[in-house]
Coordinates of C-alpha atoms in Angstrom, one line a residue:
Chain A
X130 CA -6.1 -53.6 151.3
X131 CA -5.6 -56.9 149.8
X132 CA -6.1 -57.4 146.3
X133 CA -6.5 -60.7 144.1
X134 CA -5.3 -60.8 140.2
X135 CA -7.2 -62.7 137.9
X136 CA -6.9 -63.1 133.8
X137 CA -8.9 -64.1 131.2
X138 CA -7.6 -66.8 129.4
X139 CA -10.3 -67.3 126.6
X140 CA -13.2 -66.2 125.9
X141 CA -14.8 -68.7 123.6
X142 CA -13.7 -71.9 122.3
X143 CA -11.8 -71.6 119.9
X144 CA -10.1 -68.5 121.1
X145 CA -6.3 -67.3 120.8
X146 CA -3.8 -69.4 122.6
X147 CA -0.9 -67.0 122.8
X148 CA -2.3 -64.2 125.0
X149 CA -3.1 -66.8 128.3
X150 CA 0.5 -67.6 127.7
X151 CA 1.4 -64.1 128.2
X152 CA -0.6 -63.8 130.9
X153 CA 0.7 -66.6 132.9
X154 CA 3.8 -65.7 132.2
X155 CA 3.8 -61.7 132.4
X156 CA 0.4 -60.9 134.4
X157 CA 1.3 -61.2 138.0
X158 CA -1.8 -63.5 138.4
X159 CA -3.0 -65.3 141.1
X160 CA -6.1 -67.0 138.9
X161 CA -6.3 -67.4 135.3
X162 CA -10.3 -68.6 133.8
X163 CA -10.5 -70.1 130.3
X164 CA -14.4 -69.6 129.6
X165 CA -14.7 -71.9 126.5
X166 CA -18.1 -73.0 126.5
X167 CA -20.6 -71.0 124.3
X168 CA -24.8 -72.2 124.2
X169 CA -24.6 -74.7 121.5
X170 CA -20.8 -75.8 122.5
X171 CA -22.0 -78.1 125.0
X172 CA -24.6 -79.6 122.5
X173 CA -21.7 -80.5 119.9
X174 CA -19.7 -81.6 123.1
X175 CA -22.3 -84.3 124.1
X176 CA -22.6 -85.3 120.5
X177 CA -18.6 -86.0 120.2
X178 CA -19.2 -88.3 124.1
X179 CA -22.1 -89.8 122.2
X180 CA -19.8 -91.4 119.4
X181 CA -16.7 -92.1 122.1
X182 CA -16.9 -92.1 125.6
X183 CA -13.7 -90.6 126.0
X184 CA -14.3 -87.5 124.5
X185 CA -17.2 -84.6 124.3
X186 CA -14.4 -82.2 126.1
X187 CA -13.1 -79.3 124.6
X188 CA -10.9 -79.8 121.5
X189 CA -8.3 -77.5 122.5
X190 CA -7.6 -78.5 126.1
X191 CA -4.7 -80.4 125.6
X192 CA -3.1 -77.9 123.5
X193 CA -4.2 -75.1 126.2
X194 CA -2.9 -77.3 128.8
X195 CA 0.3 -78.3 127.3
X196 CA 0.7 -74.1 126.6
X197 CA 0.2 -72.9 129.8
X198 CA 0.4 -75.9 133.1
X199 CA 4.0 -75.6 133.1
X200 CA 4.1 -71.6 133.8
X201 CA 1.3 -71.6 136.0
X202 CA 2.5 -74.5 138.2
X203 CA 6.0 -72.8 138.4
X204 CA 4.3 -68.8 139.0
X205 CA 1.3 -70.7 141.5
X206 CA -1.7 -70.1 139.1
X207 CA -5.0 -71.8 140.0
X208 CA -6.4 -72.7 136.1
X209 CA -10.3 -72.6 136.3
X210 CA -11.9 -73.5 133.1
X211 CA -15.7 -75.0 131.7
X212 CA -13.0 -76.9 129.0
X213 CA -14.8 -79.7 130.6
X214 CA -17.6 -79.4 128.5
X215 CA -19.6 -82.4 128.0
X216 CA -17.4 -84.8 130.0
X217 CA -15.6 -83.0 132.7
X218 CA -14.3 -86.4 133.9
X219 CA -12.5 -87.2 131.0
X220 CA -11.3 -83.6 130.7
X221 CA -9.8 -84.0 134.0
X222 CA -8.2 -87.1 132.8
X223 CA -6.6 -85.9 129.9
X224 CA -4.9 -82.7 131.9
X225 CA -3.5 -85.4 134.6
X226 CA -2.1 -87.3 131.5
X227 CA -0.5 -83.8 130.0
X228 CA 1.3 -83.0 133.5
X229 CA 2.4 -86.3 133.8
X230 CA 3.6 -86.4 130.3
X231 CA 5.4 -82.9 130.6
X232 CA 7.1 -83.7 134.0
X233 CA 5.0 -82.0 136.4
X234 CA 4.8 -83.0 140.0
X235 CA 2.5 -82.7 142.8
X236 CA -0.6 -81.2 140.7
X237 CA -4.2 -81.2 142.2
X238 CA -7.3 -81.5 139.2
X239 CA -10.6 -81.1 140.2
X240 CA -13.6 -81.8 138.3
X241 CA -17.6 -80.9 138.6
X242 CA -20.2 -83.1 137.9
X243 CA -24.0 -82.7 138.4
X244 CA -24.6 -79.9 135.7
X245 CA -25.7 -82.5 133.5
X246 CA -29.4 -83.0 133.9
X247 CA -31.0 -85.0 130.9
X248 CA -32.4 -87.9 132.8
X249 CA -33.9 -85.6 135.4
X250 CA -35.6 -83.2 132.7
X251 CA -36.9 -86.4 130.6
X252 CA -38.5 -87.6 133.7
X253 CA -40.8 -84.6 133.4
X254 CA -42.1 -81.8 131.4
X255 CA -41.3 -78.3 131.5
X256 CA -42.1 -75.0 129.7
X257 CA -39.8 -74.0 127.3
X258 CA -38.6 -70.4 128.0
X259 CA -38.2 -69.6 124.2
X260 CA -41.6 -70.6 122.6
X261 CA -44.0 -71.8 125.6
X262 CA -43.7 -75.2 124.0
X263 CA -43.8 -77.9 126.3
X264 CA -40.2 -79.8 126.5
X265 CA -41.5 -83.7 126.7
X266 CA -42.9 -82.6 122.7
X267 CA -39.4 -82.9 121.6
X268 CA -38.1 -85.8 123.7
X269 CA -36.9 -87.5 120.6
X270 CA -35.0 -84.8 119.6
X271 CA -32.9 -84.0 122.6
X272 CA -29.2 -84.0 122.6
X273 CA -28.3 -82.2 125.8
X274 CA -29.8 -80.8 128.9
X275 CA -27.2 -78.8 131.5
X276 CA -28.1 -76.6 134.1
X277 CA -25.9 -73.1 135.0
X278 CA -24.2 -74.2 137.9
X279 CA -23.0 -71.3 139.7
X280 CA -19.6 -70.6 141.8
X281 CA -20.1 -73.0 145.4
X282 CA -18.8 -76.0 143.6
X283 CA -15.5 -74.5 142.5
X284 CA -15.1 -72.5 145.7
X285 CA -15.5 -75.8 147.4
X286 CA -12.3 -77.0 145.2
X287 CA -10.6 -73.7 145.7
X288 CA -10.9 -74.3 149.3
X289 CA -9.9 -78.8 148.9
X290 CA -6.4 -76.8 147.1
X291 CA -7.0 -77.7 143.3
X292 CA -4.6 -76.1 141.4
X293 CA -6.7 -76.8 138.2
X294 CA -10.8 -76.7 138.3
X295 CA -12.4 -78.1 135.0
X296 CA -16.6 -77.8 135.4
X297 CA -19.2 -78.5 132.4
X298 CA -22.0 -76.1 132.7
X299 CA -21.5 -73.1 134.8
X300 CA -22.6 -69.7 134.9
X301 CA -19.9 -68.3 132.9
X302 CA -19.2 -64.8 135.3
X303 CA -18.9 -67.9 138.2
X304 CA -15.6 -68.7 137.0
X305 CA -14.2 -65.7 138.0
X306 CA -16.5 -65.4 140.8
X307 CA -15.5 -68.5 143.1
X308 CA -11.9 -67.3 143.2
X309 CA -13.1 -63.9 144.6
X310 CA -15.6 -65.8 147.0
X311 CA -12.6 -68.0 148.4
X312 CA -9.8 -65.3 148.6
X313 CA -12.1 -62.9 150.3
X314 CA -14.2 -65.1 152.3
X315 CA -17.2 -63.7 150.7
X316 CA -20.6 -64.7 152.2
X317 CA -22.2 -66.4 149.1
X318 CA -25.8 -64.4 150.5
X319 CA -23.3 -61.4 150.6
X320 CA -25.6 -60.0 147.7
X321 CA -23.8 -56.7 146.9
X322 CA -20.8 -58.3 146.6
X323 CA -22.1 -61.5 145.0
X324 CA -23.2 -58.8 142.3
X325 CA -20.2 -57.2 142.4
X326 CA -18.2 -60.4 141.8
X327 CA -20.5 -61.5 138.8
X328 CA -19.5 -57.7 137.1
X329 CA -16.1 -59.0 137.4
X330 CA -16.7 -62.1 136.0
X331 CA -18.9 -60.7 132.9
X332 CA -16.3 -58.0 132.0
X333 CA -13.5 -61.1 131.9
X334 CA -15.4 -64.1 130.4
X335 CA -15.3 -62.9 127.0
X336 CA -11.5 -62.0 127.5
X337 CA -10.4 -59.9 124.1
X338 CA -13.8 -57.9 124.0
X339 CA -13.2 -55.6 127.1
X340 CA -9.4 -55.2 125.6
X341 CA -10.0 -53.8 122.3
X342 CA -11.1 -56.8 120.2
X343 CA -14.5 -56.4 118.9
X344 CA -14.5 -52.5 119.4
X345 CA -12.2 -51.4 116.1
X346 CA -13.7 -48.9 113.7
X347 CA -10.8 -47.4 111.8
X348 CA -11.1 -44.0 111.8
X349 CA -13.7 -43.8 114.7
X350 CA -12.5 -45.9 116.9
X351 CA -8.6 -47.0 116.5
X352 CA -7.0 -49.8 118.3
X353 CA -3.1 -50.8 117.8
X354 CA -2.0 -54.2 117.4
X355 CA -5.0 -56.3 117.2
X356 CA -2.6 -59.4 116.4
X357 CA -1.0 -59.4 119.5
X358 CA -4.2 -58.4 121.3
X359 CA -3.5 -58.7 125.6
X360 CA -6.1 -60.3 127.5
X361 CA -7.9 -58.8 130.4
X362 CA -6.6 -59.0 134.3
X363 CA -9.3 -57.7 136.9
X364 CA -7.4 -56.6 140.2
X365 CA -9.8 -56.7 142.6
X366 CA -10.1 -55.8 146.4
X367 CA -11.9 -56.6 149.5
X368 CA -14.7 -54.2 149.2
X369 CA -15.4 -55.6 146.0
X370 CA -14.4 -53.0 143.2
X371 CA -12.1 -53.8 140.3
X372 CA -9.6 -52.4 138.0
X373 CA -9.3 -53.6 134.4
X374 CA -5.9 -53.9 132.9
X375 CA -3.9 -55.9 131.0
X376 CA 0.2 -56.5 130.7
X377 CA 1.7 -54.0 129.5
X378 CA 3.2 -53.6 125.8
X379 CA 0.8 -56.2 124.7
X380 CA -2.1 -54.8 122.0
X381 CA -5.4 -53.6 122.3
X382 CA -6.5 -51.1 125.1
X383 CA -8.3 -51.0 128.3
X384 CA -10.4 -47.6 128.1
X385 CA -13.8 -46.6 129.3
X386 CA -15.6 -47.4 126.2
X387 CA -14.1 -50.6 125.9
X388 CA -15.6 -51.6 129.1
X389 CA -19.0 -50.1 129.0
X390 CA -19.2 -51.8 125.6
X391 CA -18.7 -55.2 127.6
X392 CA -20.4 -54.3 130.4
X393 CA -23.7 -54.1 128.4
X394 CA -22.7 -57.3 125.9
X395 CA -25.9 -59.7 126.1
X396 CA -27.4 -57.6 128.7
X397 CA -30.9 -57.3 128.9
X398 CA -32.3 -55.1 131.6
X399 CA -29.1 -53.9 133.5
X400 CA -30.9 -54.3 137.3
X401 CA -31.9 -57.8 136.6
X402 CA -28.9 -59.9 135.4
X403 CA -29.4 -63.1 136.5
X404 CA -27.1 -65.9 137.3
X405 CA -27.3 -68.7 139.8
X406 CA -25.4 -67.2 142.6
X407 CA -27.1 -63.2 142.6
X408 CA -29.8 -61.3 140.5
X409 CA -27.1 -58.8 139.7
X410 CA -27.9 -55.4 139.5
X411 CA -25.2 -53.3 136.9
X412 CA -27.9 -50.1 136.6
X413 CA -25.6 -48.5 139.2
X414 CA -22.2 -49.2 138.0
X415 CA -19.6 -46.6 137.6
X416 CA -15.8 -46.7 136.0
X417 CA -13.4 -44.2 136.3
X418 CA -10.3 -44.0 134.2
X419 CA -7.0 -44.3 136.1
X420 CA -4.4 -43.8 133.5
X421 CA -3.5 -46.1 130.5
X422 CA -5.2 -49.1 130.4
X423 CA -6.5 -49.3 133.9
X424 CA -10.3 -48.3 134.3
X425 CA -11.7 -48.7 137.9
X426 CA -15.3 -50.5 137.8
X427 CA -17.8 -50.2 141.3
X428 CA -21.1 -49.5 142.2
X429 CA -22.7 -53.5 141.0
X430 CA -25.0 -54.4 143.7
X431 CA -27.6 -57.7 143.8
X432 CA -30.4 -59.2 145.3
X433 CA -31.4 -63.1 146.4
X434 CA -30.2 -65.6 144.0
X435 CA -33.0 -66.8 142.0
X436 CA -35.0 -70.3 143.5
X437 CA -34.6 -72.1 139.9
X438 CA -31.3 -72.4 137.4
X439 CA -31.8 -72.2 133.9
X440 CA -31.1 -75.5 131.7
X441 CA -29.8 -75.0 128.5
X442 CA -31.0 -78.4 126.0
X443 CA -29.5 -78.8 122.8
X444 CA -32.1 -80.3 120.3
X445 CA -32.4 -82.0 116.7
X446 CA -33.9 -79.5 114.5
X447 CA -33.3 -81.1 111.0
X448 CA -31.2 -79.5 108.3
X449 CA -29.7 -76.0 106.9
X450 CA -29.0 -76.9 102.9
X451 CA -27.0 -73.8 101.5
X452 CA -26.0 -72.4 98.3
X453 CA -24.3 -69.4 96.9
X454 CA -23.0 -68.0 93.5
X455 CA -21.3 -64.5 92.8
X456 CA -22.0 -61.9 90.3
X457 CA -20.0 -58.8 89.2
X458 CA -19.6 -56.0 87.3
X459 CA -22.7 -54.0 85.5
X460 CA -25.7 -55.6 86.1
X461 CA -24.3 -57.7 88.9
X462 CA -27.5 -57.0 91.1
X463 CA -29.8 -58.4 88.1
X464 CA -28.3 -61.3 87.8
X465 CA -28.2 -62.0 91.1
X466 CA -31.8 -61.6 91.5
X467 CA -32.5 -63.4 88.6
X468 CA -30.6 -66.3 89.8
X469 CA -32.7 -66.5 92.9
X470 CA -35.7 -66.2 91.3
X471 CA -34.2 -69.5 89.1
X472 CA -33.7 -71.0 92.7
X473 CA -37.4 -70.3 93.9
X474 CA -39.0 -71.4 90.8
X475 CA -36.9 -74.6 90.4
X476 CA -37.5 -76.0 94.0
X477 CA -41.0 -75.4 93.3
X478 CA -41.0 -77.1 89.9
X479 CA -39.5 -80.2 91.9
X480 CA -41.9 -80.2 95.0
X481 CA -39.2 -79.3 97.4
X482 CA -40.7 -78.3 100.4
X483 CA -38.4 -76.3 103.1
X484 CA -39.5 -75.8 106.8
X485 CA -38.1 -72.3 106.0
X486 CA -36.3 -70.5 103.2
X487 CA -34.1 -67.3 103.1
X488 CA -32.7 -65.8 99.5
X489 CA -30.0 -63.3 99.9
X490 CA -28.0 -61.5 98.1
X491 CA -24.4 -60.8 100.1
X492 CA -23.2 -57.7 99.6
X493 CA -26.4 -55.9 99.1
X494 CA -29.1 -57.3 101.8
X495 CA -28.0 -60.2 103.7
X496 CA -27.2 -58.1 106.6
X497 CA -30.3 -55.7 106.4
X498 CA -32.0 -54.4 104.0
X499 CA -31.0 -51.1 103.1
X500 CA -33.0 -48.2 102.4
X501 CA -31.7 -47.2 99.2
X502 CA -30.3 -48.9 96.2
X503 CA -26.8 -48.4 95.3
X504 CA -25.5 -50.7 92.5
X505 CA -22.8 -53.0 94.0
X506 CA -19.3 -54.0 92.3
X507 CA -20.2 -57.5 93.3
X508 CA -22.8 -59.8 94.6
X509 CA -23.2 -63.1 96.4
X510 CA -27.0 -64.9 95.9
X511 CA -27.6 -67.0 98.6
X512 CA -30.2 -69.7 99.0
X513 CA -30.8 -71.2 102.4
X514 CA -33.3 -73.8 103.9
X515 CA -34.1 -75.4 107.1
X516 CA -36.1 -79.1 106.7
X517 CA -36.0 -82.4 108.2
X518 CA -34.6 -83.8 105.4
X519 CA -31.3 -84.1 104.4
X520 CA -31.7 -84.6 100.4
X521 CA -33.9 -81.7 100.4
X522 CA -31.1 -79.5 102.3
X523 CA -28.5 -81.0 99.4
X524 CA -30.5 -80.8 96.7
X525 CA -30.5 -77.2 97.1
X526 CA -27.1 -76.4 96.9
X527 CA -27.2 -78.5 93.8
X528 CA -29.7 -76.5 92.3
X529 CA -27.4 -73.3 92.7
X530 CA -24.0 -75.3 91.0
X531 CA -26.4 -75.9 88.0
X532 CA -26.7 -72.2 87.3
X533 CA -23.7 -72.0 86.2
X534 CA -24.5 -73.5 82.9
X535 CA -28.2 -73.5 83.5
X536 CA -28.4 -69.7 84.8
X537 CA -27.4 -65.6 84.4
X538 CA -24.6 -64.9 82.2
X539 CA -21.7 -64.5 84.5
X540 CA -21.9 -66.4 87.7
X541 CA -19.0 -68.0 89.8
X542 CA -17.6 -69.5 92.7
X543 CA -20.5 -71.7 93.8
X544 CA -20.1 -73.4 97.1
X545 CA -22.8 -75.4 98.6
X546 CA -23.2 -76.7 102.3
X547 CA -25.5 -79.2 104.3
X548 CA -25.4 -79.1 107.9
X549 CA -27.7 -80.6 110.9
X550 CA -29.0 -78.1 112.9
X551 CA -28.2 -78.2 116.4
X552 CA -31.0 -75.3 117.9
X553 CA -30.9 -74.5 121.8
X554 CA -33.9 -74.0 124.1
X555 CA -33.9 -73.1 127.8
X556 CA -36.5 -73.9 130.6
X557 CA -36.0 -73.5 134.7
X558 CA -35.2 -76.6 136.6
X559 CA -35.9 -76.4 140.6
X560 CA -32.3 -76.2 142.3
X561 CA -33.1 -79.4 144.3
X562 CA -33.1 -81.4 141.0
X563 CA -29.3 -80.7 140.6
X564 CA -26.8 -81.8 142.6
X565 CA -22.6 -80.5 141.9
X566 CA -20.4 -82.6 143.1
X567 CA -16.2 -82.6 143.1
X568 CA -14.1 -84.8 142.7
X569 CA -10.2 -84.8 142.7
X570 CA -6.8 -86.4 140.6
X571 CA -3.6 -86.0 142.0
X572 CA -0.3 -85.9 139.5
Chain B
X176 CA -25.4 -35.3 111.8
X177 CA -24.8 -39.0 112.2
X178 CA -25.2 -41.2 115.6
X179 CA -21.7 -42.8 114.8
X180 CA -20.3 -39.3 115.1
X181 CA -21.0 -38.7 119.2
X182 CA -21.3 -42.4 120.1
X183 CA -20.1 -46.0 119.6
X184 CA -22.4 -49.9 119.6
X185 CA -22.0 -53.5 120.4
X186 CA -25.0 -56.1 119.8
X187 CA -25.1 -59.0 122.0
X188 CA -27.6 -62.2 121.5
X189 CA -28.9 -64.5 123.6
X190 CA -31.8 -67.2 122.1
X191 CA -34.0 -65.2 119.9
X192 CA -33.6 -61.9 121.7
X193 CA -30.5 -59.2 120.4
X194 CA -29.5 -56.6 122.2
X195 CA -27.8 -53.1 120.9
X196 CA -25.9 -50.7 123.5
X197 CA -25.6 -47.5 122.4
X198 CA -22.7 -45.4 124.4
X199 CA -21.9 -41.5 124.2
X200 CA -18.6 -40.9 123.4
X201 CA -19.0 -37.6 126.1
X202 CA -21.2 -38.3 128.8
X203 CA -23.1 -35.0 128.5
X204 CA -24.2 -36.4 125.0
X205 CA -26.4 -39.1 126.9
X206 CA -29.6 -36.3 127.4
X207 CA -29.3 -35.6 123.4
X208 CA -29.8 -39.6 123.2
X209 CA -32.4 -40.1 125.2
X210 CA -34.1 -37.4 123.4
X211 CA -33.8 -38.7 120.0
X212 CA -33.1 -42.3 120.5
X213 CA -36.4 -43.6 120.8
X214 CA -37.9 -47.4 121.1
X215 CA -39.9 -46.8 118.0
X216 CA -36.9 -45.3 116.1
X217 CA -34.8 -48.2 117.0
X218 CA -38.0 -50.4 116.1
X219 CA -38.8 -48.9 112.8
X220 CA -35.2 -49.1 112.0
X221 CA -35.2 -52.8 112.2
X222 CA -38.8 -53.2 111.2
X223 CA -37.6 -55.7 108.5
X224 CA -36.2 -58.3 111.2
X225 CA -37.4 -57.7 114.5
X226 CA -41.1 -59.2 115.3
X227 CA -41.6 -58.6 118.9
X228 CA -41.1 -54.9 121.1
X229 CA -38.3 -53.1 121.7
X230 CA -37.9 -52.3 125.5
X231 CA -34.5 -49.2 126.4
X232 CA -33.2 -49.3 129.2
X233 CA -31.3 -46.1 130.5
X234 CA -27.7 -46.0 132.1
X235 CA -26.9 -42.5 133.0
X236 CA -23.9 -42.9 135.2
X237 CA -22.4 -44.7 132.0
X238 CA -23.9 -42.3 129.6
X239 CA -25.2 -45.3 127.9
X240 CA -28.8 -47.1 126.5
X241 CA -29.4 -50.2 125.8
X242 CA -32.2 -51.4 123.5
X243 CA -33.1 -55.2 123.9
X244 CA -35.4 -56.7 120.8
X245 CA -37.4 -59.5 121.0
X246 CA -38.0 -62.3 118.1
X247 CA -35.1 -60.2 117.0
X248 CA -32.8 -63.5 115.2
X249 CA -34.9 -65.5 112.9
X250 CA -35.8 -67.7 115.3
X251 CA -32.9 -68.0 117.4
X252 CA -29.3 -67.8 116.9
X253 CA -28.7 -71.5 117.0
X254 CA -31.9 -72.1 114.2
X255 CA -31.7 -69.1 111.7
X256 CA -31.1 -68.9 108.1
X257 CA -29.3 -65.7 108.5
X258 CA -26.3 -65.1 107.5
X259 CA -25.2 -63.2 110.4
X260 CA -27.2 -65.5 112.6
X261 CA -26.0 -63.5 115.5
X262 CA -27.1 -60.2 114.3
X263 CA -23.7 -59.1 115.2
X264 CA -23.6 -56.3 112.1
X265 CA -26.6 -54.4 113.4
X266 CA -24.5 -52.1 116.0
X267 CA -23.1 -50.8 113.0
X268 CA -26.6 -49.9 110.8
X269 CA -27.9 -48.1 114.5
X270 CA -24.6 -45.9 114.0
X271 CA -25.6 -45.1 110.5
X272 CA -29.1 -43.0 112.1
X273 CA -29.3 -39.5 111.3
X274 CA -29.5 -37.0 114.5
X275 CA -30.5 -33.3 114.2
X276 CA -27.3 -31.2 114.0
X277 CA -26.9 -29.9 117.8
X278 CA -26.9 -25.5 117.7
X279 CA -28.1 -26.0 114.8

């Protein structure tokens, strides 16, 4: 039975480099997918196009590029990446300008359009999934609006003979989808093995995790050689079912309970998984183990792709002001206390109202709030606020430095931090509202 | 008897909404989960920071459940004052549960 290879080359943007060399080089590949694009990603993107045209692409593209065209050219690797990001034009751009300027020859790039959708959710006004809001309320505010493209747009370049596919907005499970769809003719209303395929793709988009990163508990749960942790082929065959793997003598591991652990990362319910090609249905799924790092995944089936795709909008929300001191030895939980209590009394002394406020102290509750009280070698108090106002987020931080001749006995290594707060929303756009289109550069 | 000692955890977020899969190490462990693995355990567990239900969901054939919290991350991952805006330690604080000691 014919089987297809495909690796994972990242699995978020700022991801390892070296192991989507490796796999170029070592994996026996037919595809490789760099999934770089993360829900806010694509808000910073559009922020970076807004100050120069040129750019709002990824920031490591030409350095992933540069790594891995070369190989993949000479071993026949189709690259398939969202590195596009906010500007998938210019993306393409840039990778023609890196083949040209390493010598390559003969090179088809092909770029999607159409996921961005802005104008056309300006125009009108549309529930917010998060908080029932209504989205014209924050027209001001919006950075970003792209819709989840699924896989037809990159089969269609699969099909035109790209051998390097940069999208913006896509489902991510569809980059590893549309090679599937193209090398086994797949029906795209096929929906078993539309579901099937997007298992494939959601085990692979976030590369490391279904290879051991993410999954160390020393002790519990031991993985070898995290620093030269392999990323994750699939090997998948006509019927649709799928071996994990990864090359061999690289680290990590490929083991049941690494993949059920990806299977059910930011899962919800496990029969409705939705993307724009297939309500995906992973209830079903079973995995077999077929001998070091190879563990056999089947049994994903689907039903009719949803009528709408989700937009993702990146939004204005003001700004997080931060500040945090540390505090050791006897007593270190005290002071630490104290010094918040400083904080809290100070910014209401000086009439400094904050949208929000959150006073932690690292170390002891800043992850959750533990049931018992254990006196900690050290602590970090942290003060953090959300406002519109940038002199109020700064002026918070400030108020922290001062402690350390204004506050508890002890304290050190204030840092302080202002950033603007990019937040996300979603809503549902009617799929006749978006149009994908491809278009092609030749090297 | 802990819940780290017969199975392992990953959390996951998306928006405002984290979700915790809880796996059995041995498959015939799953039944013992179910049994004392409960929605309001999970909920009262996380009482502090999650504000909306907690809905399991069961996956026999992987031994596995998966418990999906609503208003779960401050407001949303991209929005919260937390630390961990992600809510990526909690696998760990599920594994820290005590279980009754099985035979026992």
């Amino acid at each position: 039975m014919k089987t297809v290879r495909i690796g994972s080359g990242a699995g978020y943007a700022g991801d390892r480099i070296e192991p989507a060399v490796e796999l170029a080089r070592y994996g026996n590949i037919r595809y490789l997918g760099f999934e770089c694009l993360a829900e806010r990603t694509i808000a910073l993107a559009q922020q970076a196009r807004q100050q120069n045209p040129a750019l709002g692409y990824d920031p490591l593209l030409k350095e992933r590029m540069r790594a891995v065209l070369p190989i993949c050219q000479a071993q026949g690797i189709t690259v398939i990446s969202n590195m596009g990001a906010a500007n998938p034009a210019q993306a393409a751009i840039k990778t023609q300008q890196i083949a040209q300027s390493l010598g390559l020859t003969g090179l088809k790039i092909a770029y999607v359009t159409g996921d961005d959708v802005l104008s056309q959710v300006q125009q009108a006004s549309f529930r917010l999934l998060e908080t029932g809001e209504d989205s014209s309320q924050l027209n001001e505010q919006w950075v970003s609006a792209n819709a989840y493209l699924g896989a037809a747009p990159i089969v269609e370049a699969l099909a035109a003979g790209a051998d390097v596919i940069l999208t913006g907005r896509v489902a991510d499970p569809a980059l590893f989808a549309a090679p599937l769809i193209y090398e086994f003719g797949w029906s795209m209303s096929d929906w078993h093995r539309m579901g099937q395929a997007t298992l494939v793709g959601h085990l692979l988009e976030c590369a490391g995790q279904v290879t051991g990163g993410y999954f160390a508990d020393p002790g519990m749960k031991d993985v070898s050689n995290l620093a030269c942790l392999g990323f994750p082929i699939a090997e998948v065959n006509e019927a649709g079912s799928a071996v994990i793997t990864k090359v061999p003598g690289s680290g990590g591991q490929v083991t049941l309970a690494t993949c059920k652990e990806q299977l059910l990362y930011e899962i919800h319910d496990p029969a409705c998984y939705l993307t724009p090609d297939v309500q995906a249905d992973f209830s079903q799924v079973t995995m077999r183990s077929l001998g070091e790092d190879r563990v056999e995944v089947s049994g994903a089936t689907g039903h009719p792709r949803p009528e709408t795709l989700k937009v993702s909008m990146g939004y204005r929300e003001g700004f997080i002001g931060e500040g945090q001191m540390s505090y050791g030895g006897p007593g270190a939980q005290a002071r630490g206390r104290l010094a918040l209590e400083i904080i809290q009394q100070r910014l209401m002394q000086r009439s400094i109202q904050a949208e929000d406020i959150r006073c932690d102290l690292i170390g002891h509750n800043a992850l959750l709030d533990p049931c018992r009280d254990v006196e900690p070698n050290e602590v970090r108090m942290r003060v953090a606020v959300r406002t519109d106002d940038p002199a109020v987020a700064a002026s918070v931080g400030r108020e922290v430095e001062a402690l350390y001749t204004n506050g508890p006995a002890g304290g050190g290594g204030a840092s302080r931090s202002v950033r603007e707060v990019l937040a996300v929303a979603s809503l549902l756009l009617p799929r006749q509202l978006v149009t994908p289109e491809v278009n092609y550069l030749t090297v | 008897m802990k819940l780290r000692e017969i199975a392992h955890a990953r959390t996951g977020d998306k928006g405002n909404i984290s979700n915790i899969a809880v796996i059995a190490y041995q498959p015939e462990d799953f039944d013992f989960l179910v049994q004392h693995l409960s929605e309001e355990r999970v909920g009262a567990l996380f009482s502090d920071i999650v504000h909306g239900p907690v809905k399991r969901y069961e996956l026999p054939k992987l031994g596995a459940l998966n418990f999906v919290m609503s208003q779960a991350l401050g407001g949303g991952v991209t929005r919260s004052l937390a630390l961990d805006a992600h809510g990526k330690s909690l696998s760990a604080y599920l594994l820290d549960l005590d279980l009754p000691d099985r035979g026992a």
